[in-house]
XYZ file of N, CA and C in Angstrom:
459
model
N 109.081 -73.882 82.285
C 108.965 -75.224 82.831
C 110.311 -75.603 83.418
N 110.284 -76.230 84.573
C 111.532 -76.577 85.243
C 111.822 -78.064 85.127
N 112.955 -78.453 85.637
C 113.348 -79.851 85.613
C 112.829 -80.635 86.808
N 111.960 -80.042 87.599
C 111.413 -80.717 88.767
C 110.394 -81.757 88.326
N 110.592 -82.998 88.743
C 109.655 -84.066 88.417
C 108.577 -84.215 89.477
N 108.959 -84.021 90.726
C 108.028 -84.193 91.836
C 108.322 -83.135 92.890
N 107.290 -82.792 93.619
C 107.457 -81.870 94.728
C 106.613 -82.359 95.895
N 107.016 -81.981 97.088
C 106.304 -82.430 98.275
C 106.176 -81.256 99.235
N 105.059 -81.189 99.909
C 104.879 -80.182 100.954
C 104.991 -80.890 102.292
N 105.904 -80.426 103.131
C 106.104 -81.044 104.433
C 105.939 -79.968 105.477
N 105.015 -80.008 106.279
C 104.218 -81.082 106.798
C 102.763 -80.648 106.706
N 101.886 -81.502 106.238
C 100.480 -81.149 106.054
C 99.568 -81.730 107.130
N 100.129 -82.184 108.221
C 99.308 -82.700 109.314
C 98.638 -81.535 110.040
N 97.340 -81.604 110.163
C 96.604 -80.537 110.826
C 96.983 -80.340 112.274
N 97.555 -81.350 112.890
C 97.917 -81.251 114.308
C 99.370 -80.830 114.518
N 100.113 -80.619 113.438
C 101.527 -80.244 113.565
C 101.669 -78.737 113.765
N 102.565 -78.341 114.648
C 102.763 -76.925 114.945
C 103.325 -76.165 113.746
N 104.074 -76.815 112.881
C 104.722 -76.132 111.766
C 103.990 -76.318 110.441
N 102.778 -76.783 110.496
C 101.999 -76.982 109.275
C 101.523 -75.636 108.746
N 101.830 -75.348 107.492
C 101.403 -74.090 106.884
C 100.083 -74.199 106.148
N 99.503 -75.389 106.132
C 98.255 -75.600 105.400
C 97.019 -75.515 106.277
N 97.156 -75.904 107.550
C 96.008 -75.935 108.452
C 96.360 -75.261 109.769
N 95.392 -74.589 110.348
C 95.570 -73.970 111.653
C 95.776 -75.057 112.699
N 96.796 -74.895 113.535
C 97.143 -75.901 114.543
C 96.014 -76.129 115.547
N 95.306 -75.085 115.917
C 94.262 -75.198 116.933
C 92.933 -75.660 116.338
N 92.502 -74.999 115.243
C 91.173 -75.286 114.689
C 91.186 -76.321 113.558
N 92.358 -76.578 112.997
C 92.528 -77.481 111.834
C 91.828 -76.950 110.579
N 91.430 -75.692 110.582
C 90.831 -75.089 109.389
C 91.935 -74.738 108.395
N 91.618 -74.797 107.090
C 92.632 -74.487 106.081
C 93.139 -73.046 106.190
N 94.451 -72.888 106.014
C 95.076 -71.573 105.928
C 95.196 -71.191 104.458
N 95.650 -69.989 104.175
C 95.725 -69.496 102.789
C 96.596 -70.374 101.896
N 97.691 -70.915 102.434
C 98.575 -71.765 101.626
C 97.851 -72.997 101.083
N 96.894 -73.504 101.828
C 96.104 -74.649 101.378
C 95.434 -74.355 100.041
N 94.934 -73.137 99.884
C 94.198 -72.776 98.677
C 95.113 -72.632 97.458
N 96.385 -72.387 97.682
C 97.344 -72.401 96.573
C 97.443 -73.809 95.992
N 97.541 -74.803 96.855
C 97.608 -76.186 96.394
C 96.289 -76.611 95.759
N 95.190 -76.165 96.322
C 93.867 -76.473 95.759
C 93.742 -75.875 94.350
N 94.242 -74.650 94.176
C 94.209 -74.007 92.866
C 95.089 -74.760 91.879
N 96.276 -75.172 92.304
C 97.151 -75.937 91.409
C 96.483 -77.248 90.996
N 95.707 -77.846 91.888
C 94.990 -79.074 91.556
C 93.990 -78.849 90.415
N 93.400 -77.660 90.341
C 92.498 -77.353 89.225
C 93.251 -77.447 87.892
N 94.469 -76.919 87.868
C 95.284 -77.028 86.650
C 95.608 -78.486 86.347
N 95.996 -79.228 87.356
C 96.347 -80.633 87.179
C 95.189 -81.422 86.560
N 93.982 -81.158 87.029
C 92.804 -81.868 86.518
C 92.490 -81.517 85.066
N 92.898 -80.330 84.604
C 92.666 -79.964 83.206
C 93.473 -80.854 82.265
N 94.642 -81.284 82.688
C 95.341 -82.331 81.963
C 96.504 -81.943 81.077
N 96.412 -80.873 80.316
C 97.467 -80.561 79.359
C 98.174 -79.272 79.755
N 99.464 -79.390 80.005
C 100.289 -78.243 80.362
C 100.354 -77.272 79.190
N 100.327 -75.977 79.493
C 100.404 -74.921 78.482
C 101.620 -74.057 78.787
N 102.418 -73.781 77.777
C 103.605 -72.949 77.948
C 103.185 -71.518 78.310
N 103.865 -70.942 79.288
C 103.607 -69.567 79.706
C 104.925 -68.808 79.782
N 104.820 -67.509 79.736
C 105.976 -66.656 80.016
C 105.457 -65.408 80.698
N 106.235 -64.927 81.649
C 105.833 -63.750 82.404
C 107.054 -62.843 82.538
N 106.896 -61.589 82.168
C 108.012 -60.643 82.193
C 108.325 -60.127 83.598
N 107.412 -60.282 84.513
C 107.622 -59.818 85.883
C 108.588 -60.739 86.613
N 109.449 -60.170 87.429
C 110.357 -60.959 88.268
C 109.695 -61.405 89.556
N 108.508 -60.891 89.834
C 107.833 -61.180 91.097
C 106.590 -62.042 90.954
N 106.040 -62.105 89.759
C 104.825 -62.876 89.518
C 105.201 -64.151 88.772
N 104.692 -65.266 89.252
C 104.933 -66.553 88.613
C 103.607 -67.067 88.070
N 103.681 -67.759 86.919
C 102.459 -68.154 86.230
C 102.627 -69.568 85.682
N 101.551 -70.349 85.744
C 101.495 -71.644 85.072
C 100.071 -71.831 84.557
N 99.910 -72.709 83.565
C 98.600 -72.854 82.925
C 98.411 -74.270 82.409
N 97.145 -74.610 82.211
C 96.782 -75.913 81.654
C 95.457 -75.767 80.918
N 95.120 -76.788 80.122
C 93.863 -76.747 79.372
C 93.381 -78.155 79.081
N 92.121 -78.224 78.659
C 91.560 -79.412 78.024
C 90.753 -78.916 76.831
N 89.850 -79.700 76.304
C 89.100 -79.297 75.107
C 88.088 -78.182 75.367
N 87.592 -78.074 76.589
C 86.513 -77.136 76.889
C 86.904 -75.941 77.745
N 88.018 -76.043 78.451
C 88.382 -74.944 79.324
C 89.892 -74.879 79.535
N 90.309 -73.782 80.126
C 91.717 -73.575 80.456
C 91.790 -72.842 81.784
N 92.949 -72.892 82.393
C 93.167 -72.183 83.643
C 94.568 -71.616 83.687
N 94.679 -70.459 84.320
C 95.975 -69.820 84.521
C 96.083 -69.489 86.001
N 97.165 -69.917 86.614
C 97.413 -69.625 88.018
C 98.571 -68.644 88.104
N 98.347 -67.533 88.798
C 99.392 -66.538 89.014
C 99.610 -66.378 90.508
N 100.847 -66.210 90.900
C 101.138 -65.948 92.294
C 102.157 -64.826 92.403
N 101.934 -63.958 93.352
C 102.824 -62.844 93.632
C 103.322 -63.044 95.053
N 104.396 -63.766 95.171
C 104.880 -64.221 96.461
C 105.701 -63.177 97.194
N 106.474 -62.374 96.460
C 107.406 -61.485 97.150
C 107.442 -60.059 96.610
N 106.660 -59.773 95.616
C 106.758 -58.477 94.963
C 105.761 -57.461 95.483
N 105.588 -56.428 94.707
C 104.609 -55.400 95.013
C 103.372 -55.660 94.136
N 102.308 -54.929 94.367
C 101.095 -55.088 93.564
C 101.436 -54.808 92.101
N 100.885 -55.624 91.206
C 101.174 -55.472 89.785
C 99.920 -55.734 88.957
N 99.950 -55.226 87.743
C 98.959 -55.583 86.732
C 99.715 -56.290 85.620
N 99.285 -57.506 85.329
C 99.940 -58.337 84.325
C 99.033 -58.415 83.108
N 99.614 -58.247 81.922
C 98.867 -58.417 80.673
C 99.173 -59.806 80.144
N 98.128 -60.583 79.872
C 98.284 -61.943 79.349
C 97.607 -62.017 77.989
N 98.361 -62.443 77.006
C 97.816 -62.631 75.666
C 97.420 -64.099 75.519
N 96.186 -64.336 75.094
C 95.666 -65.694 74.931
C 95.439 -65.923 73.449
N 96.003 -67.006 72.953
C 96.000 -67.248 71.514
C 95.591 -68.688 71.218
N 94.629 -68.857 70.305
C 94.290 -70.174 69.790
C 93.349 -71.022 70.616
N 92.761 -70.468 71.636
C 91.886 -71.265 72.501
C 90.458 -71.315 71.999
N 89.948 -70.203 71.491
C 88.507 -70.085 71.289
C 87.978 -70.686 70.002
N 88.747 -70.678 68.938
C 88.285 -71.122 67.618
C 86.940 -70.464 67.298
N 85.849 -71.212 67.234
C 84.546 -70.624 66.895
C 83.652 -70.399 68.108
N 84.232 -70.436 69.288
C 83.445 -70.244 70.505
C 83.797 -68.926 71.174
N 82.829 -68.365 71.873
C 83.111 -67.276 72.782
C 83.561 -67.920 74.095
N 84.195 -67.125 74.951
C 84.636 -67.661 76.231
C 84.166 -66.771 77.369
N 83.971 -67.409 78.511
C 83.686 -66.711 79.756
C 84.931 -66.837 80.621
N 85.416 -65.707 81.121
C 86.604 -65.701 81.959
C 86.221 -65.217 83.354
N 86.562 -66.025 84.351
C 86.308 -65.681 85.752
C 87.643 -65.555 86.467
N 87.756 -64.539 87.314
C 88.978 -64.264 88.060
C 88.727 -64.544 89.538
N 89.423 -65.536 90.085
C 89.300 -65.900 91.494
C 90.548 -65.429 92.226
N 90.371 -64.833 93.386
C 91.527 -64.340 94.135
C 91.542 -64.914 95.545
N 92.754 -65.265 95.977
C 92.999 -65.640 97.364
C 94.114 -64.730 97.862
N 93.787 -63.943 98.867
C 94.757 -63.034 99.468
C 94.401 -62.862 100.939
N 94.945 -61.853 101.564
C 94.703 -61.632 102.992
C 93.216 -61.491 103.312
N 92.443 -60.890 102.403
C 91.036 -60.599 102.666
C 90.046 -61.483 101.919
N 90.510 -62.298 100.986
C 89.620 -63.106 100.140
C 90.119 -64.542 100.065
N 89.187 -65.461 99.942
C 89.532 -66.870 99.761
C 88.719 -67.413 98.596
N 89.385 -67.579 97.462
C 88.764 -68.080 96.230
C 87.518 -67.283 95.844
N 87.559 -65.992 96.010
C 86.425 -65.126 95.678
C 86.487 -64.717 94.212
N 85.333 -64.794 93.526
C 85.269 -64.289 92.151
C 85.256 -62.764 92.221
N 86.224 -62.153 91.560
C 86.323 -60.695 91.569
C 85.814 -60.071 90.287
N 85.787 -60.854 89.205
C 85.386 -60.269 87.927
C 85.064 -61.395 86.950
N 84.107 -61.116 86.042
C 83.806 -62.006 84.921
C 83.828 -61.178 83.656
N 84.353 -61.780 82.593
C 84.398 -61.118 81.294
C 84.068 -62.131 80.211
N 83.692 -61.625 79.053
C 83.405 -62.471 77.898
C 84.224 -61.972 76.722
N 84.789 -62.927 75.967
C 85.612 -62.576 74.816
C 85.227 -63.427 73.625
N 85.508 -62.879 72.454
C 85.283 -63.579 71.199
C 86.533 -63.422 70.346
N 86.868 -64.432 69.593
C 88.031 -64.354 68.721
C 89.113 -65.324 69.152
N 90.007 -65.640 68.220
C 91.071 -66.599 68.504
C 92.208 -66.008 69.324
N 92.303 -64.693 69.333
C 93.407 -64.054 70.056
C 92.880 -62.811 70.771
N 93.165 -62.727 72.054
C 92.753 -61.575 72.844
C 93.665 -61.454 74.045
N 93.600 -60.338 74.741
C 94.427 -60.125 75.916
C 93.583 -59.763 77.117
N 94.081 -60.122 78.283
C 93.409 -59.794 79.538
C 94.404 -59.126 80.481
N 93.897 -58.268 81.342
C 94.703 -57.649 82.387
C 94.326 -58.288 83.713
N 95.342 -58.695 84.456
C 95.122 -59.338 85.746
C 95.827 -58.518 86.822
N 95.045 -58.017 87.773
C 95.607 -57.315 88.923
C 95.945 -58.351 89.982
N 97.195 -58.298 90.468
C 97.612 -59.253 91.486
C 98.391 -58.518 92.572
N 97.899 -58.651 93.795
C 98.528 -57.980 94.929
C 99.626 -58.865 95.519
N 100.461 -58.257 96.326
C 101.525 -58.999 97.003
C 100.903 -60.097 97.872
N 101.559 -61.249 97.913
C 101.132 -62.396 98.723
C 99.735 -62.871 98.346
N 99.485 -62.979 97.062
C 98.169 -63.451 96.617
C 98.310 -64.467 95.496
N 97.215 -65.163 95.268
C 97.100 -66.112 94.166
C 95.854 -65.747 93.382
N 95.976 -65.695 92.060
C 94.836 -65.443 91.190
C 94.690 -66.643 90.264
N 93.487 -67.166 90.178
C 93.181 -68.231 89.225
C 92.255 -67.656 88.170
N 92.694 -67.743 86.920
C 91.901 -67.271 85.789
C 91.290 -68.504 85.133
N 89.975 -68.611 85.229
C 89.243 -69.745 84.659
C 88.645 -69.316 83.324
N 88.976 -70.044 82.270
C 88.518 -69.718 80.923
C 87.669 -70.880 80.419
N 86.381 -70.626 80.216
C 85.461 -71.676 79.762
C 84.881 -71.308 78.414
N 84.936 -72.272 77.495
C 84.286 -72.069 76.203
C 82.787 -72.085 76.393
N 82.113 -71.169 75.744
C 80.654 -71.183 75.743
C 80.201 -72.121 74.629
N 79.033 -72.753 74.765
C 78.601 -73.763 73.794
C 78.512 -73.244 72.360
N 78.227 -71.983 72.205
C 78.135 -71.394 70.868
C 78.401 -69.903 71.001
N 78.499 -69.260 69.879
C 78.701 -67.815 69.917
C 77.482 -67.155 70.544
N 77.736 -66.116 71.295
C 76.624 -65.361 71.856
C 75.781 -64.824 70.715
N 74.491 -64.796 70.879
C 73.590 -64.459 69.767
C 73.703 -63.010 69.319
N 73.970 -62.106 70.239
C 74.024 -60.690 69.874
C 75.247 -60.046 70.478
N 75.853 -59.204 69.711
C 76.912 -58.349 70.222
C 76.476 -56.922 69.978
N 76.495 -56.124 71.014
C 76.211 -54.698 70.837
C 77.443 -54.056 70.230
N 77.244 -53.084 69.385
C 78.364 -52.404 68.754
C 78.274 -50.905 68.988
N 79.413 -50.303 69.020
C 79.512 -48.851 69.145
C 80.508 -48.390 68.100
N 80.106 -47.479 67.266
C 81.010 -46.890 66.286
C 81.479 -45.552 66.813
N 82.771 -45.453 67.023
C 83.309 -44.210 67.579
C 84.121 -43.495 66.514
């Protein structure tokens, strides 16, 4: 967490030549717009969550409320990486559904993967390419899933 209290993006006018959020000719959103849209999802969750990331190229922030959490990762200047994130204390007696949304050169907020987890502590692997944003959406399921298949190896 930094000492920044407020931040501003200049200039977000769709008709401005130097606007990085909207195309000057069509006024359609550019990729940078979706970074701010993703951050807004965290803001709406309400409660900031402490994060740490060992990568020098990937930046991460997170938030939660009583029913869900979100993690935003961005790889602004590095090479493609796989980040391991340990999640602790979110699920209590609920299972969770995790959806991975990616915005990059070829995708705009596309769901790339869904997973389900059970337990108070678990880890996830997140693949993040250079110049991309990944939003990890974690939603508590109303109750434990009724059946779990098991394999004894």
